[in-house]
């Protein structure tokens, strides 16, 4: 393109409980960025396409059992295996929009009763997201959107504990979005925030998560 290079790409992460609308908002943001001519990559974790991701998929679908710490480490390894690609995309000035990241990793394992610091350790040092959008929804409201699916963790009681851990992980720089608002309204809020902060982030070196 003839557009001058703007510096590195921006790493944007979406987090939230099941049925909070993460995937919809990721798609809407990716489509929007493409429509204004930006290079954008859409990633999601778990990435079920890799060998590690296949093991995670089997675990989530209940066809295999894995020890809690072991599955936690696989989720983390599944992020680490994509780090070279993420870094390359960002170096090339591409926006990287990610559906779930290390915060899901911590929230879901800590919700089983494990220590938050232990849960954070394997993901320490990952590329630190520039922006984290948290789609906030009560477990009750999430349930009114239809019953949960068949996968492991898709139970109201467990999701309630996941939400409690997310509350502990949230820091001031998280952008908390009311997930009960109209999806177009949410999308506008998200894209405005991103466009406002883009230039600032593109000039700051990428940081390392939890270091
Ligand atoms: P998905 O529905 O977004 O594909 O995610 C699958 C499930 O995996 C979801 O219940 C959240 C859970 N999960 C973890 O337990 N640890 C992780 O690190 C990630 C990314 C997801
Ligand atoms: Mg799911």
PDB file of C-alpha atoms and ligand atoms in Angstrom:
ATOM      1  CA  UNK A   1       0.000   0.000   0.000  1.00  0.00           C
ATOM      2  CA  UNK A   2       1.050   3.612  -0.451  1.00  0.00           C
ATOM      3  CA  UNK A   3       0.229   4.458   3.161  1.00  0.00           C
ATOM      4  CA  UNK A   4       3.313   5.304   5.215  1.00  0.00           C
ATOM      5  CA  UNK A   5       4.302   2.695   7.780  1.00  0.00           C
ATOM      6  CA  UNK A   6       2.732   3.516  11.133  1.00  0.00           C
ATOM      7  CA  UNK A   7       5.036   1.486  13.329  1.00  0.00           C
ATOM      8  CA  UNK A   8       4.190  -1.845  14.845  1.00  0.00           C
ATOM      9  CA  UNK A   9       0.771  -3.458  14.891  1.00  0.00           C
ATOM     10  CA  UNK A  10      -1.498  -3.414  17.932  1.00  0.00           C
ATOM     11  CA  UNK A  11      -2.284  -6.509  19.974  1.00  0.00           C
ATOM     12  CA  UNK A  12      -5.946  -6.510  20.997  1.00  0.00           C
ATOM     13  CA  UNK A  13      -7.409  -9.184  23.262  1.00  0.00           C
ATOM     14  CA  UNK A  14     -11.028  -9.997  24.025  1.00  0.00           C
ATOM     15  CA  UNK A  15     -11.889 -11.708  27.279  1.00  0.00           C
ATOM     16  CA  UNK A  16     -15.094 -12.571  29.073  1.00  0.00           C
ATOM     17  CA  UNK A  17     -17.288 -15.449  30.124  1.00  0.00           C
ATOM     18  CA  UNK A  18     -19.002 -17.772  27.695  1.00  0.00           C
ATOM     19  CA  UNK A  19     -21.859 -16.091  25.780  1.00  0.00           C
ATOM     20  CA  UNK A  20     -20.564 -12.590  26.532  1.00  0.00           C
ATOM     21  CA  UNK A  21     -20.293 -11.895  22.789  1.00  0.00           C
ATOM     22  CA  UNK A  22     -16.490 -12.040  22.471  1.00  0.00           C
ATOM     23  CA  UNK A  23     -16.438 -13.893  19.186  1.00  0.00           C
ATOM     24  CA  UNK A  24     -19.055 -11.610  17.616  1.00  0.00           C
ATOM     25  CA  UNK A  25     -17.135  -8.498  18.670  1.00  0.00           C
ATOM     26  CA  UNK A  26     -13.836  -9.945  17.417  1.00  0.00           C
ATOM     27  CA  UNK A  27     -15.409 -10.608  14.034  1.00  0.00           C
ATOM     28  CA  UNK A  28     -16.984  -7.149  13.866  1.00  0.00           C
ATOM     29  CA  UNK A  29     -13.689  -5.470  14.757  1.00  0.00           C
ATOM     30  CA  UNK A  30     -11.703  -7.542  12.249  1.00  0.00           C
ATOM     31  CA  UNK A  31     -14.243  -6.808   9.487  1.00  0.00           C
ATOM     32  CA  UNK A  32     -14.187  -3.112  10.328  1.00  0.00           C
ATOM     33  CA  UNK A  33     -10.386  -2.877  10.282  1.00  0.00           C
ATOM     34  CA  UNK A  34     -10.317  -4.680   6.923  1.00  0.00           C
ATOM     35  CA  UNK A  35     -12.977  -2.318   5.574  1.00  0.00           C
ATOM     36  CA  UNK A  36     -10.766   0.681   6.306  1.00  0.00           C
ATOM     37  CA  UNK A  37      -7.844  -1.003   4.581  1.00  0.00           C
ATOM     38  CA  UNK A  38      -5.850  -2.200   7.550  1.00  0.00           C
ATOM     39  CA  UNK A  39      -3.889  -5.429   7.692  1.00  0.00           C
ATOM     40  CA  UNK A  40      -5.447  -7.542  10.402  1.00  0.00           C
ATOM     41  CA  UNK A  41      -5.071 -11.087  11.704  1.00  0.00           C
ATOM     42  CA  UNK A  42      -7.787 -12.835  13.692  1.00  0.00           C
ATOM     43  CA  UNK A  43      -6.516 -15.404  16.206  1.00  0.00           C
ATOM     44  CA  UNK A  44      -8.296 -17.405  18.857  1.00  0.00           C
ATOM     45  CA  UNK A  45      -7.165 -19.481  21.802  1.00  0.00           C
ATOM     46  CA  UNK A  46      -7.306 -22.345  22.141  1.00  0.00           C
ATOM     47  CA  UNK A  47      -6.026 -22.680  18.575  1.00  0.00           C
ATOM     48  CA  UNK A  48      -7.441 -26.142  17.936  1.00  0.00           C
ATOM     49  CA  UNK A  49      -5.632 -26.548  14.602  1.00  0.00           C
ATOM     50  CA  UNK A  50      -2.229 -27.531  16.055  1.00  0.00           C
ATOM     51  CA  UNK A  51      -1.194 -30.855  17.607  1.00  0.00           C
ATOM     52  CA  UNK A  52      -1.374 -29.314  21.085  1.00  0.00           C
ATOM     53  CA  UNK A  53      -4.696 -27.697  20.157  1.00  0.00           C
ATOM     54  CA  UNK A  54      -6.054 -31.085  19.114  1.00  0.00           C
ATOM     55  CA  UNK A  55      -5.265 -32.477  22.581  1.00  0.00           C
ATOM     56  CA  UNK A  56      -6.998 -29.478  24.141  1.00  0.00           C
ATOM     57  CA  UNK A  57     -10.011 -30.021  21.891  1.00  0.00           C
ATOM     58  CA  UNK A  58     -10.246 -33.681  22.934  1.00  0.00           C
ATOM     59  CA  UNK A  59     -10.125 -32.627  26.578  1.00  0.00           C
ATOM     60  CA  UNK A  60     -12.797 -29.943  26.140  1.00  0.00           C
ATOM     61  CA  UNK A  61     -15.067 -32.347  24.314  1.00  0.00           C
ATOM     62  CA  UNK A  62     -14.643 -34.903  27.059  1.00  0.00           C
ATOM     63  CA  UNK A  63     -13.107 -37.638  24.945  1.00  0.00           C
ATOM     64  CA  UNK A  64      -9.943 -37.544  27.068  1.00  0.00           C
ATOM     65  CA  UNK A  65      -9.143 -36.731  30.682  1.00  0.00           C
ATOM     66  CA  UNK A  66      -6.072 -34.748  31.649  1.00  0.00           C
ATOM     67  CA  UNK A  67      -4.687 -33.802  35.030  1.00  0.00           C
ATOM     68  CA  UNK A  68      -5.584 -30.154  35.876  1.00  0.00           C
ATOM     69  CA  UNK A  69      -2.011 -28.822  35.888  1.00  0.00           C
ATOM     70  CA  UNK A  70      -1.187 -30.703  32.705  1.00  0.00           C
ATOM     71  CA  UNK A  71      -4.102 -29.217  30.733  1.00  0.00           C
ATOM     72  CA  UNK A  72      -3.247 -25.776  32.106  1.00  0.00           C
ATOM     73  CA  UNK A  73       0.273 -26.115  30.693  1.00  0.00           C
ATOM     74  CA  UNK A  74      -1.077 -27.281  27.340  1.00  0.00           C
ATOM     75  CA  UNK A  75      -3.283 -24.173  27.052  1.00  0.00           C
ATOM     76  CA  UNK A  76      -0.193 -22.070  27.804  1.00  0.00           C
ATOM     77  CA  UNK A  77       1.987 -24.010  25.344  1.00  0.00           C
ATOM     78  CA  UNK A  78      -0.718 -23.456  22.730  1.00  0.00           C
ATOM     79  CA  UNK A  79      -0.192 -19.695  23.150  1.00  0.00           C
ATOM     80  CA  UNK A  80       3.599 -19.925  23.186  1.00  0.00           C
ATOM     81  CA  UNK A  81       3.666 -21.906  19.960  1.00  0.00           C
ATOM     82  CA  UNK A  82       2.004 -18.971  18.183  1.00  0.00           C
ATOM     83  CA  UNK A  83       4.323 -16.284  19.612  1.00  0.00           C
ATOM     84  CA  UNK A  84       6.718 -16.209  16.617  1.00  0.00           C
ATOM     85  CA  UNK A  85       3.746 -15.596  14.312  1.00  0.00           C
ATOM     86  CA  UNK A  86       2.226 -12.939  16.581  1.00  0.00           C
ATOM     87  CA  UNK A  87       5.555 -11.099  16.810  1.00  0.00           C
ATOM     88  CA  UNK A  88       6.065 -11.258  13.064  1.00  0.00           C
ATOM     89  CA  UNK A  89       2.576  -9.910  12.391  1.00  0.00           C
ATOM     90  CA  UNK A  90       3.051  -7.032  14.846  1.00  0.00           C
ATOM     91  CA  UNK A  91       6.490  -6.255  13.395  1.00  0.00           C
ATOM     92  CA  UNK A  92       4.883  -6.018   9.970  1.00  0.00           C
ATOM     93  CA  UNK A  93       2.376  -3.478  11.242  1.00  0.00           C
ATOM     94  CA  UNK A  94      -0.558  -5.896  11.292  1.00  0.00           C
ATOM     95  CA  UNK A  95      -3.348  -5.594  13.864  1.00  0.00           C
ATOM     96  CA  UNK A  96      -3.693  -8.816  15.836  1.00  0.00           C
ATOM     97  CA  UNK A  97      -7.150  -9.403  17.293  1.00  0.00           C
ATOM     98  CA  UNK A  98      -7.315 -12.329  19.705  1.00  0.00           C
ATOM     99  CA  UNK A  99     -10.344 -14.156  21.071  1.00  0.00           C
ATOM    100  CA  UNK A 100      -9.231 -15.244  24.609  1.00  0.00           C
ATOM    101  CA  UNK A 101      -5.655 -15.157  25.897  1.00  0.00           C
ATOM    102  CA  UNK A 102      -3.703 -15.876  29.082  1.00  0.00           C
ATOM    103  CA  UNK A 103      -6.447 -14.352  31.260  1.00  0.00           C
ATOM    104  CA  UNK A 104      -8.779 -17.160  30.213  1.00  0.00           C
ATOM    105  CA  UNK A 105      -5.998 -19.576  31.053  1.00  0.00           C
ATOM    106  CA  UNK A 106      -5.719 -18.236  34.600  1.00  0.00           C
ATOM    107  CA  UNK A 107      -9.458 -17.718  35.138  1.00  0.00           C
ATOM    108  CA  UNK A 108     -10.480 -21.244  34.149  1.00  0.00           C
ATOM    109  CA  UNK A 109      -7.768 -23.091  36.069  1.00  0.00           C
ATOM    110  CA  UNK A 110      -7.934 -20.873  39.166  1.00  0.00           C
ATOM    111  CA  UNK A 111     -11.721 -21.423  39.143  1.00  0.00           C
ATOM    112  CA  UNK A 112     -10.909 -25.073  39.910  1.00  0.00           C
ATOM    113  CA  UNK A 113      -9.256 -23.902  43.143  1.00  0.00           C
ATOM    114  CA  UNK A 114      -5.628 -23.458  42.097  1.00  0.00           C
ATOM    115  CA  UNK A 115      -3.388 -20.592  43.129  1.00  0.00           C
ATOM    116  CA  UNK A 116      -3.584 -17.570  40.802  1.00  0.00           C
ATOM    117  CA  UNK A 117       0.169 -16.960  40.877  1.00  0.00           C
ATOM    118  CA  UNK A 118       0.867 -20.564  39.958  1.00  0.00           C
ATOM    119  CA  UNK A 119      -1.635 -20.233  37.118  1.00  0.00           C
ATOM    120  CA  UNK A 120       0.019 -17.064  35.784  1.00  0.00           C
ATOM    121  CA  UNK A 121       3.574 -18.412  35.748  1.00  0.00           C
ATOM    122  CA  UNK A 122       3.603 -20.383  32.469  1.00  0.00           C
ATOM    123  CA  UNK A 123       2.214 -17.393  30.529  1.00  0.00           C
ATOM    124  CA  UNK A 124       4.594 -14.859  32.064  1.00  0.00           C
ATOM    125  CA  UNK A 125       6.581 -13.203  29.256  1.00  0.00           C
ATOM    126  CA  UNK A 126       4.042 -13.639  26.443  1.00  0.00           C
ATOM    127  CA  UNK A 127       3.502 -10.560  24.262  1.00  0.00           C
ATOM    128  CA  UNK A 128       1.575  -8.152  26.491  1.00  0.00           C
ATOM    129  CA  UNK A 129      -1.708  -7.045  24.907  1.00  0.00           C
ATOM    130  CA  UNK A 130      -1.954  -3.323  24.187  1.00  0.00           C
ATOM    131  CA  UNK A 131      -5.678  -3.416  24.745  1.00  0.00           C
ATOM    132  CA  UNK A 132      -7.864  -5.817  26.667  1.00  0.00           C
ATOM    133  CA  UNK A 133     -11.596  -5.599  26.157  1.00  0.00           C
ATOM    134  CA  UNK A 134     -13.561  -7.388  28.850  1.00  0.00           C
ATOM    135  CA  UNK A 135     -17.135  -8.153  27.900  1.00  0.00           C
ATOM    136  CA  UNK A 136     -18.938  -7.958  31.171  1.00  0.00           C
ATOM    137  CA  UNK A 137     -22.083 -10.033  31.628  1.00  0.00           C
ATOM    138  CA  UNK A 138     -23.704 -11.596  34.688  1.00  0.00           C
ATOM    139  CA  UNK A 139     -23.953 -15.364  34.682  1.00  0.00           C
ATOM    140  CA  UNK A 140     -27.738 -14.951  34.870  1.00  0.00           C
ATOM    141  CA  UNK A 141     -27.871 -12.724  31.777  1.00  0.00           C
ATOM    142  CA  UNK A 142     -25.500 -15.044  29.928  1.00  0.00           C
ATOM    143  CA  UNK A 143     -27.889 -17.917  30.592  1.00  0.00           C
ATOM    144  CA  UNK A 144     -30.854 -16.028  29.165  1.00  0.00           C
ATOM    145  CA  UNK A 145     -28.979 -16.058  25.836  1.00  0.00           C
ATOM    146  CA  UNK A 146     -29.662 -19.784  25.622  1.00  0.00           C
ATOM    147  CA  UNK A 147     -28.343 -22.846  27.342  1.00  0.00           C
ATOM    148  CA  UNK A 148     -24.630 -23.483  27.495  1.00  0.00           C
ATOM    149  CA  UNK A 149     -23.121 -25.990  25.093  1.00  0.00           C
ATOM    150  CA  UNK A 150     -21.853 -29.457  25.733  1.00  0.00           C
ATOM    151  CA  UNK A 151     -18.186 -28.695  26.334  1.00  0.00           C
ATOM    152  CA  UNK A 152     -16.368 -28.971  29.608  1.00  0.00           C
ATOM    153  CA  UNK A 153     -16.701 -25.775  31.716  1.00  0.00           C
ATOM    154  CA  UNK A 154     -20.012 -24.762  30.126  1.00  0.00           C
ATOM    155  CA  UNK A 155     -21.935 -24.889  33.413  1.00  0.00           C
ATOM    156  CA  UNK A 156     -23.443 -21.902  35.226  1.00  0.00           C
ATOM    157  CA  UNK A 157     -21.840 -22.701  38.579  1.00  0.00           C
ATOM    158  CA  UNK A 158     -18.346 -22.976  37.086  1.00  0.00           C
ATOM    159  CA  UNK A 159     -18.786 -19.828  34.970  1.00  0.00           C
ATOM    160  CA  UNK A 160     -19.698 -17.979  38.165  1.00  0.00           C
ATOM    161  CA  UNK A 161     -16.313 -18.893  39.654  1.00  0.00           C
ATOM    162  CA  UNK A 162     -14.551 -17.957  36.407  1.00  0.00           C
ATOM    163  CA  UNK A 163     -16.183 -14.500  36.589  1.00  0.00           C
ATOM    164  CA  UNK A 164     -14.905 -14.087  40.157  1.00  0.00           C
ATOM    165  CA  UNK A 165     -11.331 -14.814  39.063  1.00  0.00           C
ATOM    166  CA  UNK A 166     -11.633 -12.382  36.134  1.00  0.00           C
ATOM    167  CA  UNK A 167     -12.606  -9.756  38.745  1.00  0.00           C
ATOM    168  CA  UNK A 168      -9.309 -10.396  40.529  1.00  0.00           C
ATOM    169  CA  UNK A 169      -7.282 -10.239  37.311  1.00  0.00           C
ATOM    170  CA  UNK A 170      -8.837  -7.034  35.959  1.00  0.00           C
ATOM    171  CA  UNK A 171      -6.544  -4.037  36.151  1.00  0.00           C
ATOM    172  CA  UNK A 172      -7.284  -0.363  35.549  1.00  0.00           C
ATOM    173  CA  UNK A 173      -6.203  -0.486  31.943  1.00  0.00           C
ATOM    174  CA  UNK A 174      -8.774  -3.150  31.003  1.00  0.00           C
ATOM    175  CA  UNK A 175     -11.616  -1.728  28.959  1.00  0.00           C
ATOM    176  CA  UNK A 176     -14.741  -3.123  30.572  1.00  0.00           C
ATOM    177  CA  UNK A 177     -17.684  -3.174  28.195  1.00  0.00           C
ATOM    178  CA  UNK A 178     -21.301  -3.749  29.200  1.00  0.00           C
ATOM    179  CA  UNK A 179     -22.016  -6.895  27.199  1.00  0.00           C
ATOM    180  CA  UNK A 180     -25.790  -6.406  27.534  1.00  0.00           C
ATOM    181  CA  UNK A 181     -25.733  -3.357  25.272  1.00  0.00           C
ATOM    182  CA  UNK A 182     -26.664  -3.622  21.603  1.00  0.00           C
ATOM    183  CA  UNK A 183     -23.861  -5.321  19.670  1.00  0.00           C
ATOM    184  CA  UNK A 184     -23.505  -2.412  17.222  1.00  0.00           C
ATOM    185  CA  UNK A 185     -23.225   0.042  20.093  1.00  0.00           C
ATOM    186  CA  UNK A 186     -20.559  -2.149  21.726  1.00  0.00           C
ATOM    187  CA  UNK A 187     -18.673  -2.398  18.447  1.00  0.00           C
ATOM    188  CA  UNK A 188     -18.624   1.380  18.037  1.00  0.00           C
ATOM    189  CA  UNK A 189     -17.344   1.835  21.567  1.00  0.00           C
ATOM    190  CA  UNK A 190     -14.578  -0.714  20.930  1.00  0.00           C
ATOM    191  CA  UNK A 191     -13.463   0.649  17.590  1.00  0.00           C
ATOM    192  CA  UNK A 192     -13.442   4.228  18.863  1.00  0.00           C
ATOM    193  CA  UNK A 193     -11.263   3.221  21.800  1.00  0.00           C
ATOM    194  CA  UNK A 194      -8.888   1.378  19.485  1.00  0.00           C
ATOM    195  CA  UNK A 195      -8.610   4.202  16.956  1.00  0.00           C
ATOM    196  CA  UNK A 196      -8.013   6.698  19.768  1.00  0.00           C
ATOM    197  CA  UNK A 197      -5.157   4.716  21.288  1.00  0.00           C
ATOM    198  CA  UNK A 198      -3.649   3.178  18.139  1.00  0.00           C
ATOM    199  CA  UNK A 199      -1.021   5.801  17.478  1.00  0.00           C
ATOM    200  CA  UNK A 200       0.167   5.882  21.070  1.00  0.00           C
ATOM    201  CA  UNK A 201       0.617   2.091  21.207  1.00  0.00           C
ATOM    202  CA  UNK A 202       2.226   1.770  17.788  1.00  0.00           C
ATOM    203  CA  UNK A 203       5.093   3.946  19.026  1.00  0.00           C
ATOM    204  CA  UNK A 204       5.633   2.057  22.277  1.00  0.00           C
ATOM    205  CA  UNK A 205       7.674  -1.150  22.302  1.00  0.00           C
ATOM    206  CA  UNK A 206       5.708  -4.319  22.902  1.00  0.00           C
ATOM    207  CA  UNK A 207       5.877  -5.330  26.574  1.00  0.00           C
ATOM    208  CA  UNK A 208       6.007  -8.767  28.148  1.00  0.00           C
ATOM    209  CA  UNK A 209       3.007 -10.000  30.084  1.00  0.00           C
ATOM    210  CA  UNK A 210       3.223 -10.084  33.902  1.00  0.00           C
ATOM    211  CA  UNK A 211       6.904  -9.154  34.037  1.00  0.00           C
TER     212      UNK A 211
HETATM  213  P1  LIG B   1     -13.618 -21.388  23.304  1.00  0.00           P
HETATM  214  O1  LIG B   1     -15.053 -21.761  23.601  1.00  0.00           O
HETATM  215  O2  LIG B   1     -13.399 -19.916  23.264  1.00  0.00           O
HETATM  216  O3  LIG B   1     -13.096 -22.136  22.110  1.00  0.00           O
HETATM  217  O4  LIG B   1     -12.752 -21.882  24.542  1.00  0.00           O
HETATM  218  C1  LIG B   1     -12.834 -23.202  24.953  1.00  0.00           C
HETATM  219  C2  LIG B   1     -12.829 -23.340  26.436  1.00  0.00           C
HETATM  220  O5  LIG B   1     -11.496 -23.368  26.937  1.00  0.00           O
HETATM  221  C3  LIG B   1     -13.559 -22.245  27.192  1.00  0.00           C
HETATM  222  O6  LIG B   1     -14.429 -22.857  28.133  1.00  0.00           O
HETATM  223  C4  LIG B   1     -12.465 -21.521  27.929  1.00  0.00           C
HETATM  224  C5  LIG B   1     -11.398 -22.574  28.103  1.00  0.00           C
HETATM  225  N1  LIG B   1     -10.016 -22.080  28.183  1.00  0.00           N
HETATM  226  C6  LIG B   1      -9.194 -22.489  29.234  1.00  0.00           C
HETATM  227  O7  LIG B   1      -9.628 -23.219  30.114  1.00  0.00           O
HETATM  228  N2  LIG B   1      -7.900 -22.067  29.263  1.00  0.00           N
HETATM  229  C7  LIG B   1      -7.378 -21.268  28.291  1.00  0.00           C
HETATM  230  O8  LIG B   1      -6.195 -20.910  28.345  1.00  0.00           O
HETATM  231  C8  LIG B   1      -8.242 -20.853  27.195  1.00  0.00           C
HETATM  232  C9  LIG B   1      -7.701 -19.991  26.109  1.00  0.00           C
HETATM  233  C10 LIG B   1      -9.543 -21.288  27.189  1.00  0.00           C
HETATM  234 MG1  LIG B   2     -16.803 -22.559  23.835  1.00  0.00          MG
END
